[in-house]
C-alpha cells in the first residue's frame, strides 16, 4: 500500500493533469455503475457502454477541466486561507459550475445520440434542477477543499465526493431514456 501511495504521489507531482484525468475517469465510471446497480430500479442489464462513456467524460473533460481550473484559481486568487477559500468558492460556483454543468449535460446527451432539438430539451428539463442541487452540495465541499487542501489534492477531494454526485448525474440524465425519450 505504501508503494502504491508513493507511485501516486510521484505521478501527481510529475503529471498532475494526466493523473487527475485518470482518477476522474475511474470515479465517473464507478459513479455510473453505482447509479445502475443501486439507484436505478430496473431489470435491464448493466449498460457498460454508458459506463465507458462516463469514464471517458471524466478522463477527457472533467479531470483536465477541474485540475486546470483549480490551477487558475490558485494562481490568480491564492492558495491558503479562509478568505482565499471564499473567493475561490464564489468564482467556482458562479463561473465554473454553471458552465461546466451545461457542458456535461450536452456531452452526455451527445453520447446518448441526441440531436440538437433533443439536446435543447435535455438542457431545459435538467439544467436548473441539477444546478440547484449543485448549490446544495458543492459550496461547502469547495470551501473546505479550497481553504485546507493543497492544490494537487483538490481534484481528488472533489472527485471523491463526486462519486455520489456522478451517480446522481448518471441517474438523472438517464431518466428520459427509461421513459422512452431517447
C-alpha positions as a printed NumPy array, in Angstrom:
array([[  0.   ,   0.   ,   0.   ],
       [  2.885,   2.314,   0.798],
       [  4.373,   1.716,  -2.681],
       [  1.031,   2.487,  -4.326],
       [  0.861,   5.752,  -2.386],
       [  4.405,   6.618,  -3.452],
       [  3.618,   5.874,  -7.117],
       [  0.507,   8.049,  -6.898],
       [  2.451,  10.91 ,  -5.261],
       [  5.12 ,  10.761,  -7.959],
       [  2.563,  10.659, -10.775],
       [  0.645,  13.529,  -9.214],
       [  3.801,  15.628,  -8.934],
       [  5.116,  14.861, -12.444],
       [  1.789,  14.646, -14.323],
       [ -0.888,  16.435, -12.266],
       [ -3.438,  16.914, -15.051],
       [ -2.997,  13.419, -16.503],
       [ -3.105,  11.717, -13.126],
       [ -6.224,  13.604, -12.126],
       [ -7.815,  12.899, -15.521],
       [ -7.33 ,   9.159, -14.995],
       [ -8.737,   9.289, -11.459],
       [-11.737,  11.321, -12.69 ],
       [-12.366,   8.744, -15.412],
       [-12.272,   5.879, -12.933],
       [-14.521,   7.659, -10.425],
       [-17.056,   8.816, -13.035],
       [-17.3  ,   5.288, -14.407],
       [-17.741,   3.979, -10.878],
       [-20.412,   6.62 , -10.227],
       [-22.349,   5.364, -13.256],
       [-22.065,   1.793, -12.002],
       [-23.418,   2.852,  -8.604],
       [-26.333,   4.534, -10.377],
       [-27.077,   1.483, -12.5  ],
       [-26.668,  -1.11 ,  -9.748],
       [-28.096,   0.642,  -6.704],
       [-30.19 ,   3.679,  -7.677],
       [-31.993,   2.752, -10.871],
       [-34.627,   0.181, -10.145],
       [-34.973,  -1.687, -13.385],
       [-34.29 ,  -5.195, -14.51 ],
       [-32.302,  -4.123, -17.563],
       [-28.776,  -5.478, -17.913],
       [-25.87 ,  -3.23 , -16.998],
       [-25.086,  -0.755, -19.787],
       [-21.312,  -0.959, -19.978],
       [-21.206,   1.411, -22.958],
       [-22.823,   4.09 , -20.783],
       [-20.256,   3.38 , -18.061],
       [-17.411,   3.746, -20.538],
       [-18.929,   6.992, -21.825],
       [-18.993,   8.384, -18.288],
       [-15.423,   7.208, -17.715],
       [-14.401,   8.858, -20.991],
       [-16.057,  12.124, -19.977],
       [-14.099,  12.012, -16.712],
       [-10.833,  11.213, -18.474],
       [-11.143,  13.707, -21.314],
       [-13.22 ,  16.552, -19.843],
       [-13.856,  16.504, -16.09 ],
       [-10.354,  15.641, -14.85 ],
       [ -8.428,  18.039, -17.079],
       [-11.001,  20.844, -16.712],
       [-11.182,  20.745, -12.913],
       [ -7.416,  20.487, -12.395],
       [ -6.781,  23.303, -14.865],
       [ -9.499,  25.456, -13.26 ],
       [ -8.096,  24.876,  -9.768],
       [ -4.647,  25.868, -11.038],
       [ -6.052,  29.105, -12.463],
       [ -7.82 ,  29.881,  -9.169],
       [ -4.642,  29.123,  -7.243],
       [ -2.541,  31.33 ,  -9.493],
       [ -4.838,  34.371,  -9.5  ],
       [ -6.545,  34.196,  -6.1  ],
       [ -4.021,  32.422,  -3.895],
       [ -3.628,  29.085,  -2.199],
       [ -4.187,  29.426,   1.54 ],
       [ -6.673,  30.749,   3.982],
       [-10.362,  31.086,   4.631],
       [-10.824,  34.375,   2.702],
       [ -8.995,  32.879,  -0.294],
       [-11.296,  29.857,   0.003],
       [-14.392,  32.057,  -0.031],
       [-13.169,  33.923,  -3.113],
       [-12.42 ,  30.641,  -4.887],
       [-15.833,  29.198,  -3.994],
       [-17.531,  32.325,  -5.343],
       [-15.641,  32.05 ,  -8.645],
       [-16.124,  28.297,  -8.81 ],
       [-19.858,  28.374,  -8.168],
       [-20.696,  31.489, -10.173],
       [-18.438,  30.91 , -13.202],
       [-17.287,  27.31 , -13.468],
       [-20.237,  25.288, -12.141],
       [-22.987,  26.738, -14.371],
       [-20.814,  26.445, -17.467],
       [-19.466,  23.008, -16.63 ],
       [-22.907,  21.569, -15.892],
       [-24.103,  22.735, -19.315],
       [-21.039,  21.203, -20.999],
       [-21.557,  17.97 , -19.059],
       [-25.244,  17.705, -19.971],
       [-24.543,  18.401, -23.638],
       [-21.714,  15.864, -23.709],
       [-23.871,  13.196, -22.059],
       [-26.689,  13.999, -24.495],
       [-24.329,  13.634, -27.455],
       [-23.166,  10.272, -26.053],
       [-26.828,   9.263, -25.838],
       [-27.213,  10.073, -29.539],
       [-29.449,  13.113, -29.118],
       [-29.855,  15.632, -31.936],
       [-29.786,  19.413, -31.396],
       [-33.508,  19.657, -30.586],
       [-33.315,  16.837, -28.033],
       [-30.205,  18.436, -26.52 ],
       [-32.147,  21.689, -26.077],
       [-34.986,  19.742, -24.428],
       [-32.499,  17.902, -22.198],
       [-30.977,  21.189, -21.059],
       [-34.403,  22.731, -20.475],
       [-35.562,  19.713, -18.454],
       [-32.449,  19.018, -16.384],
       [-30.146,  22.033, -16.129],
       [-31.987,  24.072, -13.49 ],
       [-32.597,  21.153, -11.122],
       [-29.024,  19.931, -11.394],
       [-27.623,  23.441, -10.863],
       [-29.837,  23.945,  -7.793],
       [-28.725,  20.591,  -6.38 ],
       [-25.141,  21.585,  -7.159],
       [-25.585,  24.629,  -4.922],
       [-26.867,  22.415,  -2.09 ],
       [-23.681,  20.339,  -2.032],
       [-20.65 ,  21.917,  -3.625],
       [-20.172,  25.314,  -1.944],
       [-19.461,  23.712,   1.447],
       [-17.302,  20.975,  -0.057],
       [-15.334,  23.547,  -2.019],
       [-14.94 ,  25.896,   0.946],
       [-13.205,  23.142,   2.906],
       [-11.322,  21.994,  -0.187],
       [-10.03 ,  25.41 ,  -1.234],
       [ -9.268,  26.545,   2.332],
       [ -7.482,  23.47 ,   3.649],
       [ -6.378,  21.125,   0.863],
       [ -3.176,  21.625,  -1.191],
       [ -3.75 ,  22.204,  -4.923],
       [ -2.53 ,  18.773,  -6.061],
       [ -5.132,  17.058,  -3.856],
       [ -8.12 ,  19.331,  -4.508],
       [ -9.3  ,  17.4  ,  -7.562],
       [ -9.044,  14.127,  -5.605],
       [-11.201,  15.55 ,  -2.805],
       [-13.782,  16.784,  -5.299],
       [-13.743,  13.572,  -7.293],
       [-14.185,  11.506,  -4.135],
       [-17.283,  13.492,  -3.153],
       [-18.292,  13.468,  -6.797],
       [-18.558,   9.698,  -6.701],
       [-22.048,  10.195,  -5.267],
       [-22.654,  13.327,  -7.357],
       [-21.753,  11.405, -10.517],
       [-24.199,   8.683,  -9.512],
       [-26.888,  11.362,  -9.271],
       [-25.897,  12.877, -12.648],
       [-25.854,   9.441, -14.273],
       [-29.266,   8.601, -12.857],
       [-30.751,  11.999, -13.65 ],
       [-29.517,  12.083, -17.234],
       [-30.705,   8.533, -17.889],
       [-34.3  ,   9.195, -16.767],
       [-35.508,  10.254, -20.201],
       [-34.026,   7.083, -21.692],
       [-36.033,   4.908, -19.289],
       [-39.211,   6.769, -20.137],
       [-38.829,   6.23 , -23.883],
       [-37.467,   9.677, -24.774],
       [-34.127,   8.551, -26.148]])
